[in-house]
Short mmCIF file of C-alpha atoms and ligand atoms in Angstrom, two decimals:
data_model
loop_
_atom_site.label_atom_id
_atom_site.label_comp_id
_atom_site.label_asym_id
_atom_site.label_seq_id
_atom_site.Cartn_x
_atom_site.Cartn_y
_atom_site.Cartn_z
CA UNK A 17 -12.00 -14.88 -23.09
CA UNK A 18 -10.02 -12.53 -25.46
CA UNK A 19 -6.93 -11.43 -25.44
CA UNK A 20 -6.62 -8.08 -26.79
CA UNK A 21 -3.69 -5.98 -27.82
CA UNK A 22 -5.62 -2.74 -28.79
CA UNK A 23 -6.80 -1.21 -25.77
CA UNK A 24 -6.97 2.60 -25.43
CA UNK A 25 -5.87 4.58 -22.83
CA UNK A 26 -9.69 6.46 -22.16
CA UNK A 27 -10.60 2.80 -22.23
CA UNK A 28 -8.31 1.38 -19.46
CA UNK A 29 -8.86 4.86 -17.62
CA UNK A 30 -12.75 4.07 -17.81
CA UNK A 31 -12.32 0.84 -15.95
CA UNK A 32 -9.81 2.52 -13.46
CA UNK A 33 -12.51 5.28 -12.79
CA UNK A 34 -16.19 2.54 -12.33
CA UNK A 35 -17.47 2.22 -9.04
CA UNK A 36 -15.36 0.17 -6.80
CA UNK A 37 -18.02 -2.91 -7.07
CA UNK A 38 -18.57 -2.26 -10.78
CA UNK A 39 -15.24 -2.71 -11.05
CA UNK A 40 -14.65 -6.01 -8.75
CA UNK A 41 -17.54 -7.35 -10.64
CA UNK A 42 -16.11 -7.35 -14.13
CA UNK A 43 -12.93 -8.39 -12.96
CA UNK A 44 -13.91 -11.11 -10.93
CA UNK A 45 -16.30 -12.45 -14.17
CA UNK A 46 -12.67 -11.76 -16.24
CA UNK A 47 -10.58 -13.73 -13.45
CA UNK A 48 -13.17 -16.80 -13.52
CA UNK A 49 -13.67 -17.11 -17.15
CA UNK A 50 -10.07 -16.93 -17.94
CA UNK A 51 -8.10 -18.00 -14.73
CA UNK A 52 -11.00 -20.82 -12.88
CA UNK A 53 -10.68 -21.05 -9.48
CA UNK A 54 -9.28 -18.67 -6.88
CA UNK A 55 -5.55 -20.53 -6.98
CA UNK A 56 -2.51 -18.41 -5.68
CA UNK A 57 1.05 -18.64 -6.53
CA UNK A 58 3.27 -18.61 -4.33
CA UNK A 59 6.31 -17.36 -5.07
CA UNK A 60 9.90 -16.49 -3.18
CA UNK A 61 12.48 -13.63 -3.89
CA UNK A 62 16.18 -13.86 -2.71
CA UNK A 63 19.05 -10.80 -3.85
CA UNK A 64 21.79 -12.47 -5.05
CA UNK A 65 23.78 -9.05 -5.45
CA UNK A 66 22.50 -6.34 -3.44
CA UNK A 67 23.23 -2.91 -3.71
CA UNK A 68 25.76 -0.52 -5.42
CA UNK A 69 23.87 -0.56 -8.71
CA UNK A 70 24.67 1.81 -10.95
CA UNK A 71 21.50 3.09 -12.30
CA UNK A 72 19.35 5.53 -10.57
CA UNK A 73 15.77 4.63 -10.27
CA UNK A 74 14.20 6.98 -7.76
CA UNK A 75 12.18 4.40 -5.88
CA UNK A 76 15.09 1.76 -5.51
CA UNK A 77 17.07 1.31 -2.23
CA UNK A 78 19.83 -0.37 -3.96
CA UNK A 79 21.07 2.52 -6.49
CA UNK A 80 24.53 4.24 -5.94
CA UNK A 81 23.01 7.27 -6.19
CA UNK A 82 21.01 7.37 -2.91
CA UNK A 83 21.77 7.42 0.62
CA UNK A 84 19.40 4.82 1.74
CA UNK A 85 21.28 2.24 3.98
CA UNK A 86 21.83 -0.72 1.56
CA UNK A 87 24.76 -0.40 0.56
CA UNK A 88 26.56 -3.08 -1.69
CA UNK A 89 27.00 -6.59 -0.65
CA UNK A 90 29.59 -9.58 -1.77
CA UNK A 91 27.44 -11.72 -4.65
CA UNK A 92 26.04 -14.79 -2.90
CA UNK A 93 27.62 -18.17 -4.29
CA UNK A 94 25.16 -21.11 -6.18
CA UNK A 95 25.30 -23.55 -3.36
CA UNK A 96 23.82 -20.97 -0.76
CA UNK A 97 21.54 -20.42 -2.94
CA UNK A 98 20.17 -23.27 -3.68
CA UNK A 99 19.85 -24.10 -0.36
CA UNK A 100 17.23 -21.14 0.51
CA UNK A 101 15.29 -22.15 -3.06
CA UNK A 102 15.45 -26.01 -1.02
CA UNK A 103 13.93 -24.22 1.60
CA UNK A 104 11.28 -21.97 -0.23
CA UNK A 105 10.46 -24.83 -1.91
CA UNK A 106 9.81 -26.85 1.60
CA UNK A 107 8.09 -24.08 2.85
CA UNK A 108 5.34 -24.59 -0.07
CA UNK A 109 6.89 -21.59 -2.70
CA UNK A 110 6.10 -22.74 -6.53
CA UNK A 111 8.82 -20.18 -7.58
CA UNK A 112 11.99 -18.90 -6.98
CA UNK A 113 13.19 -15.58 -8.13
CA UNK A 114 16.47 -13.77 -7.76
CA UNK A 115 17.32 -10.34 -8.18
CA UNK A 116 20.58 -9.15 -9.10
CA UNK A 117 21.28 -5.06 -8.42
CA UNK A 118 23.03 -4.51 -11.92
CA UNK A 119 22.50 -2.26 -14.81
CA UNK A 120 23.16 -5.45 -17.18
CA UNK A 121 24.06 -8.35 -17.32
CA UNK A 122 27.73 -9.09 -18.24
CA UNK A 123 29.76 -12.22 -19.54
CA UNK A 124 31.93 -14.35 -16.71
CA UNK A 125 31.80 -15.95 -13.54
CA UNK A 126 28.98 -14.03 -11.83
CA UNK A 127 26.58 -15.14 -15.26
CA UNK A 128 27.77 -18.31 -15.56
CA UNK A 129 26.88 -18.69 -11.62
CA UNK A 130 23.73 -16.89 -12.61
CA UNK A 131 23.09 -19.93 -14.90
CA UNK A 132 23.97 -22.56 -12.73
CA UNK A 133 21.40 -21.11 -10.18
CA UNK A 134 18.60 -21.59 -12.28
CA UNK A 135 19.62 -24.85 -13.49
CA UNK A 136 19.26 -25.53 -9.94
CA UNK A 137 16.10 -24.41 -9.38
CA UNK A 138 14.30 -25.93 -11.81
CA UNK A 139 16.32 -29.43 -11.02
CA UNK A 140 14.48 -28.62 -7.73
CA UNK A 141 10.84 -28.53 -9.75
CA UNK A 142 10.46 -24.75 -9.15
CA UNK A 143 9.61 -22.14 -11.91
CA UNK A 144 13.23 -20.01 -11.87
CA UNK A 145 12.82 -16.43 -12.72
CA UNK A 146 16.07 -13.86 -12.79
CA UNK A 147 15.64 -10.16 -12.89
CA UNK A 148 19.21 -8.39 -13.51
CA UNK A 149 18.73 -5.44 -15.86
CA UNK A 150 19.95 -5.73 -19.73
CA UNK A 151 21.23 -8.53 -21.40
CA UNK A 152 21.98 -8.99 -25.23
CA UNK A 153 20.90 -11.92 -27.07
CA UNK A 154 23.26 -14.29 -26.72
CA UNK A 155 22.72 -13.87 -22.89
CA UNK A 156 18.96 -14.61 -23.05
CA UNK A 157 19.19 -17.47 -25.50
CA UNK A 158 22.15 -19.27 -22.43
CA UNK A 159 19.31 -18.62 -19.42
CA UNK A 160 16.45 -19.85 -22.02
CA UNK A 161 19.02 -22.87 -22.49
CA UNK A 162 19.53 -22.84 -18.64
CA UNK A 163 15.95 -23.54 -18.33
CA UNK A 164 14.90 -20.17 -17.62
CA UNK A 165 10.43 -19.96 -17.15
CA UNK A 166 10.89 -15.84 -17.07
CA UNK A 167 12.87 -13.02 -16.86
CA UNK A 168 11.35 -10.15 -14.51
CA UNK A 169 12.23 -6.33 -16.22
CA UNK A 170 9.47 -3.87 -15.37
CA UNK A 171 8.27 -1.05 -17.47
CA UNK A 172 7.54 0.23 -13.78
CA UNK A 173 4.80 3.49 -14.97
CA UNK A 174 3.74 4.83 -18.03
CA UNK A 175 6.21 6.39 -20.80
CA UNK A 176 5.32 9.63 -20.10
CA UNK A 177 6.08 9.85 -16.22
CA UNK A 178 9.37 7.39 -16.47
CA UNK A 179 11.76 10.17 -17.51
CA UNK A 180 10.73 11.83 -13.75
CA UNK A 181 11.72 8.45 -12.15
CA UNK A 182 14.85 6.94 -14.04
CA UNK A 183 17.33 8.79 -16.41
CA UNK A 184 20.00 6.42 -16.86
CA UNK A 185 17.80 3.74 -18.47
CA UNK A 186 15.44 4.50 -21.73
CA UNK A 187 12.09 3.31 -21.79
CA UNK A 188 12.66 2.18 -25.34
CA UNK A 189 15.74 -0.03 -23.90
CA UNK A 190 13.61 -1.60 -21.46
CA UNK A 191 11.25 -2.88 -24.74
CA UNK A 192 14.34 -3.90 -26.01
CA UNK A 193 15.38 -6.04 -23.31
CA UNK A 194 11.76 -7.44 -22.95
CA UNK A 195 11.78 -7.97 -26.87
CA UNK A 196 15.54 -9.90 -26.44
CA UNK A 197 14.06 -12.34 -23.64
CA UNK A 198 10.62 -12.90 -25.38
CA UNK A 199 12.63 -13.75 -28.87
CA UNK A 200 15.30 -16.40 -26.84
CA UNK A 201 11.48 -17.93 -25.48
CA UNK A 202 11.85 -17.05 -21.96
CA UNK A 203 8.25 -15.88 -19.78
CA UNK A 204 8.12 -12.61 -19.26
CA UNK A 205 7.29 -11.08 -15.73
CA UNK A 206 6.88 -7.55 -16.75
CA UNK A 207 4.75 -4.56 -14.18
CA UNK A 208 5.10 -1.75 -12.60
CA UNK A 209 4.79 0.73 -9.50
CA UNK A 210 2.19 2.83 -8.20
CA UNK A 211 2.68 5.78 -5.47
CA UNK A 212 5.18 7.37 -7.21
CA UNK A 213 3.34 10.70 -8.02
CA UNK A 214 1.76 9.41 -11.35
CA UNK A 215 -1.76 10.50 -12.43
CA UNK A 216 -4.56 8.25 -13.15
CA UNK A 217 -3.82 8.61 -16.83
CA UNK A 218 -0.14 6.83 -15.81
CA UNK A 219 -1.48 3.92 -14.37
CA UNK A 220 -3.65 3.83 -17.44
CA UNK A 221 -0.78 4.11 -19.39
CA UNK A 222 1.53 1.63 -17.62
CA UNK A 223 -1.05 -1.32 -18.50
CA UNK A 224 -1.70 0.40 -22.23
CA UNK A 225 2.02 -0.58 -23.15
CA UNK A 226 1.61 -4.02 -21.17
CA UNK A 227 -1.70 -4.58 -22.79
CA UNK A 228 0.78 -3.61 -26.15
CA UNK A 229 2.99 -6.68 -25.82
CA UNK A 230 2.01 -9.68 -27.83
CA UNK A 231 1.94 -12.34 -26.53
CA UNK A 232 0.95 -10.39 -22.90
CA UNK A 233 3.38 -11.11 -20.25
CA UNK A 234 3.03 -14.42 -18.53
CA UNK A 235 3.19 -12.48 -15.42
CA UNK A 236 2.70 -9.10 -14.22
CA UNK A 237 3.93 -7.56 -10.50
CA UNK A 238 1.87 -5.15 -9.19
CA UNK A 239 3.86 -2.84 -6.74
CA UNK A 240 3.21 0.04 -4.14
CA UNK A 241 5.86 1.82 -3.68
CA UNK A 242 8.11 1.19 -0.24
CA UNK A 243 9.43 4.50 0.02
CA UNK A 244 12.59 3.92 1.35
CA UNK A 245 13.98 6.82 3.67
CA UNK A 246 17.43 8.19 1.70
CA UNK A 247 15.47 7.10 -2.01
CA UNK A 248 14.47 10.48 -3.63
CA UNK A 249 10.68 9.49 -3.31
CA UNK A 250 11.15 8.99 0.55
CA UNK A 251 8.57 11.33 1.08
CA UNK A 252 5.64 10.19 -1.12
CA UNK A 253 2.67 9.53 0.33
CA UNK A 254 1.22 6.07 0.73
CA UNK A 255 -0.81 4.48 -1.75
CA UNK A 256 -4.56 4.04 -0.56
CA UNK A 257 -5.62 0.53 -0.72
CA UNK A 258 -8.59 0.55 -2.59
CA UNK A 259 -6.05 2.07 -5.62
CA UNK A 260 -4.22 -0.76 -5.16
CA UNK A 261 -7.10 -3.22 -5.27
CA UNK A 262 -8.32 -0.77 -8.37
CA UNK A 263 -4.73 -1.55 -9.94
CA UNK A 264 -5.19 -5.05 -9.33
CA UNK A 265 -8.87 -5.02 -10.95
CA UNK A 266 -7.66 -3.31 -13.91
CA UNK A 267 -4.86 -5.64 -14.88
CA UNK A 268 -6.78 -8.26 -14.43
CA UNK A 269 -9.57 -7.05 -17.00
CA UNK A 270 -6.91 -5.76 -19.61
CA UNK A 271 -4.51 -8.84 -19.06
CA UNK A 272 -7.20 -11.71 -18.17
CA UNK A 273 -4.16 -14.43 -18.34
CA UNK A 274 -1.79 -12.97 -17.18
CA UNK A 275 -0.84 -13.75 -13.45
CA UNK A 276 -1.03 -10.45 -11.27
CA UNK A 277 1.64 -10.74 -8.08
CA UNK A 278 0.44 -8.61 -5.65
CA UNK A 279 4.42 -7.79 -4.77
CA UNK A 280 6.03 -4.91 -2.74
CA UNK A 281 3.90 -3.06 -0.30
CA UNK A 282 1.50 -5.63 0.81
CA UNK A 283 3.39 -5.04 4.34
CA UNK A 284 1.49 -1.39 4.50
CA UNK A 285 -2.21 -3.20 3.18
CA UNK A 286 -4.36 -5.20 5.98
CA UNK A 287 -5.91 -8.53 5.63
CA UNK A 288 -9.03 -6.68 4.19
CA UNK A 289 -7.62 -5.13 1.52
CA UNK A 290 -4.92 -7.81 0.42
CA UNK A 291 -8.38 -9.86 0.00
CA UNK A 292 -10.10 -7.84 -2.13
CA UNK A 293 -6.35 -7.49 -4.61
CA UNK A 294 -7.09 -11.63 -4.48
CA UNK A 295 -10.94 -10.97 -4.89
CA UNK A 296 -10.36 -8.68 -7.80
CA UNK A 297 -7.91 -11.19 -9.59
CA UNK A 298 -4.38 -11.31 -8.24
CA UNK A 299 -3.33 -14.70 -8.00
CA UNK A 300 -0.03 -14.91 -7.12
CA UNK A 301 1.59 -13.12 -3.89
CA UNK A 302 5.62 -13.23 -2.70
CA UNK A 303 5.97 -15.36 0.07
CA UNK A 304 8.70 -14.93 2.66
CA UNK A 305 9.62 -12.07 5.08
CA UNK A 306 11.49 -10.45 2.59
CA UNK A 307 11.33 -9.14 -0.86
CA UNK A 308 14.81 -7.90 -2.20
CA UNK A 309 15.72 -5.54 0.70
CA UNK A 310 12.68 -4.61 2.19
CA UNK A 311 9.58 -6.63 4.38
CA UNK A 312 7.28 -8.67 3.49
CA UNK A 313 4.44 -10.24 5.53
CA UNK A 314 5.41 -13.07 7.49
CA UNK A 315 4.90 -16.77 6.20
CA UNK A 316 2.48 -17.61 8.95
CA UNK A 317 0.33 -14.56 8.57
CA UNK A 318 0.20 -15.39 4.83
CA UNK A 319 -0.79 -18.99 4.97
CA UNK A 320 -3.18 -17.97 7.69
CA UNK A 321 -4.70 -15.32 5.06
CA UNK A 322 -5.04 -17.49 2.14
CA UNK A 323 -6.96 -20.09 4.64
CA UNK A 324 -9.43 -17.71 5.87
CA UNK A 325 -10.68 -16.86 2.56
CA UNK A 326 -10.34 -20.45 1.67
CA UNK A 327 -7.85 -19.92 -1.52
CA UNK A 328 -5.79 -22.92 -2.89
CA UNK A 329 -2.34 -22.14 -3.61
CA UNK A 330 -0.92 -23.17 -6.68
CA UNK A 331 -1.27 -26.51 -8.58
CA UNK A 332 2.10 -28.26 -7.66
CA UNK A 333 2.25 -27.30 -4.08
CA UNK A 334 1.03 -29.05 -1.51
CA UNK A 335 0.54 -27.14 2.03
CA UNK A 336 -1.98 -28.20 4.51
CA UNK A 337 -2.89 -24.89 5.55
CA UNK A 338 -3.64 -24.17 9.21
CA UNK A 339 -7.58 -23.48 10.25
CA UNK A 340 -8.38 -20.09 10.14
N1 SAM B 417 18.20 -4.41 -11.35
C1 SAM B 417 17.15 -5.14 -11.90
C2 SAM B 417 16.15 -4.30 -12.64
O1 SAM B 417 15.94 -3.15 -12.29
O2 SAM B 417 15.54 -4.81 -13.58
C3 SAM B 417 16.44 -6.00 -10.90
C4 SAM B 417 16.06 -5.59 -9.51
S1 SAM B 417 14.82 -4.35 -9.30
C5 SAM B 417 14.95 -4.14 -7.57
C6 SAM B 417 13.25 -5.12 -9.62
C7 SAM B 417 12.01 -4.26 -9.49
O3 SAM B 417 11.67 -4.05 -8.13
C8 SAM B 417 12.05 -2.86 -10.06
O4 SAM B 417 11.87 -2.82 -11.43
C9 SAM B 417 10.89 -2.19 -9.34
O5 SAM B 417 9.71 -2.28 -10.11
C10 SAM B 417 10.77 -2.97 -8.05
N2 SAM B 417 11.14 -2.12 -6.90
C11 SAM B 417 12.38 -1.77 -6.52
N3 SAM B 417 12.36 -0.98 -5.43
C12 SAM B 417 11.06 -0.82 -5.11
C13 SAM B 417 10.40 -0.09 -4.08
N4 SAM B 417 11.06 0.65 -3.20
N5 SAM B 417 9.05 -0.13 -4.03
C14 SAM B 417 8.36 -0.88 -4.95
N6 SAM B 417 8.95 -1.58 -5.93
C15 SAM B 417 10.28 -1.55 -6.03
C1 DTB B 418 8.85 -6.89 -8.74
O1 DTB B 418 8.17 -6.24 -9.55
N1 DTB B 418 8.80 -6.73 -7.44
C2 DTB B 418 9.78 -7.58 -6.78
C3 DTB B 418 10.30 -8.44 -7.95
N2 DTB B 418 9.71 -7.82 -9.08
C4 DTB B 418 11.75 -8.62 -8.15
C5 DTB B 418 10.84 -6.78 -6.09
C6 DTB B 418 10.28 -5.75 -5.15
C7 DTB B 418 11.42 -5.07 -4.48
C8 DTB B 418 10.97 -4.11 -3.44
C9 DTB B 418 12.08 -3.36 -2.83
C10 DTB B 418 13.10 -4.21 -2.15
O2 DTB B 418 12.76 -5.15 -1.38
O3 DTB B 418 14.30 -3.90 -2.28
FE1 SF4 B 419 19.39 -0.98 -10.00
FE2 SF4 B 419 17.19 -2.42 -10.47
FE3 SF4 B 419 17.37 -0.82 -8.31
FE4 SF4 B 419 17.15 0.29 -10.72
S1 SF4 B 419 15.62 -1.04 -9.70
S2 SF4 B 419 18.60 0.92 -9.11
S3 SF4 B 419 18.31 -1.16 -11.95
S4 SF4 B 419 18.59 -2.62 -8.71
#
């Protein structure tokens, strides 16, 4: 299967635009070539510092700048932690990742707690990911000594509709912050959002840049947007499913190893739908019944989906899951 780094944006719109089975088709010959078998990761979020951030991305409940009702929380400490990655990890999760609601990283005690986390996790036999805005060199190269397996930034939507979404972080900084983590050898777990009033051509152009990074991301989150009441995209309208499982398709054609985590919004798809996303290549979902500060299906209903359609989860886990 190749990987290729040139893909236009009237090529990645083509694929967006096939019929619906045209579409599953290619991507499901993509998925099996380069990814064989139909094996999910399973992978569980905790916020380590929620709210009070001080950028102002439109969609996010945890910015300064809205009026949504998260509002900001004491950090929680490394032992706490640790204990709910113990207890993703007994519940079957193959990774733990931890958000942090800050514009940047900076030097001191909440970093050097920050470290100490993911030494943890991986002692544990997890994959440890962090997302927690910019960080300079130095910073990457002490997680990627930490033991770090990737660092989630998004790009979140294509160049041209970001300034509508975020203005106190550049596109071209976000690169930069990708470029920082990929040079100390960290993963990267890089995506995006649809439903936020982007045109096809976005979406085309969201996985255009992704397609642009060399090596590809390790791992690529697929969101629909929550829309948070008190965000300023309360109001947007929700995504339709079969976009979503379109979304899905297309990342996995333009990004064939790359895992796709179907990640916020799978609360608003039904089984149905969050079967096809798997169908048409995802192959990792967050597991837990929350994300950062919003739902997520319950553990139950999730094991009882990936049983139905008979899907393995991911290599080192072992869960018996229950009959369908
Ligand atoms: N502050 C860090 C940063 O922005 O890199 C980390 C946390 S941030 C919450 C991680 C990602 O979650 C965002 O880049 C965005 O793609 C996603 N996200 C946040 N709020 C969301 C929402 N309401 N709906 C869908 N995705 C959301
Ligand atoms: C990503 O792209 N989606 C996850 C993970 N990376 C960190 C976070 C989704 C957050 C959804 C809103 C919330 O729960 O606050
Ligand atoms: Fe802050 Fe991240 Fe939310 Fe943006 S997405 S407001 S950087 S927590």
């Amino acid at each position: 299967m190749i990987t290729r780094h040139d893909w236009t944006r009237e090529q990645i719109q083509a694929l967006l635009d096939l019929p619906l089975f045209d579409l599953l088709w290619q991507a499901q010959e993509v998925h099996r070539s380069a990814n064989p078998g139909y094996r999910v990761q399973l992978a569980s979020l905790l916020s380590v510092k929620t709210g009070g951030c001080e950028e102002d991305c439109a969609y996010c409940p945890q910015s300064m700048f809205h009026s949504s009702d998260v509002t900001g929380q004491p950090d929680l400490a490394v032992e706490p932690v640790l204990d709910r990655a113990r207890a993703a990890r007994d519940a079957g999760a193959h990774r733990f990742c931890m958000g942090w609601a800050w514009r940047e990283i900076r030097d001191g005690a909440p970093f050097d707690s920050m470290l100490a986390m993911v030494r943890g996790v991986r002692a544990l036999g997890m994959e440890a990911c962090v997302t927690a805005g910019m960080l300079t060199e130095r910073q990457a190269e002490r997680l990627a000594e930490a033991g770090l397996t990737a660092y989630n930034h998004n790009l979140d939507t294509s160049p041209e509709h970001y300034d509508r979404i975020i203005s106190t972080r550049t596109y071209q900084e976000r690169l930069e912050t990708l470029a920082r983590a990929r040079a100390a050898g960290i993963g990267l777990c890089c995506g995006g959002i649809i439903g936020m009033g982007e045109t096809p051509e976005d979406r085309a152009g969201l996985l255009q840049v992704l397609a642009q990074l060399d090596p590809h991301p390790e791992s690529v989150p697929i969101n629909a947007l929550v829309a948070v009441p008190g965000t300023p995209l309360e109001d947007e309208p929700p995504v339709d499913p079969l976009e979503f499982v379109r979304m899905v398709a297309t990342a996995r054609i333009v990004l064939p190893h790359s895992r796709v985590r179907l990640s916020a919004g799978r609360q608003q798809l039904n089984r149905e739908a969050q079967l096809l996303c798997l169908l048409a290549g995802a192959d990792s979902i967050f597991y837990g019944d929350v994300l950062l500060t919003t739902g997520n299906p319950d553990v139950e209903a999730d094991r009882a989906l990936l049983a139905c359609a008979g899907v393995n989860v991911a290599e080192r886990t072992e869960v018996a899951l229950p009959p369908c």
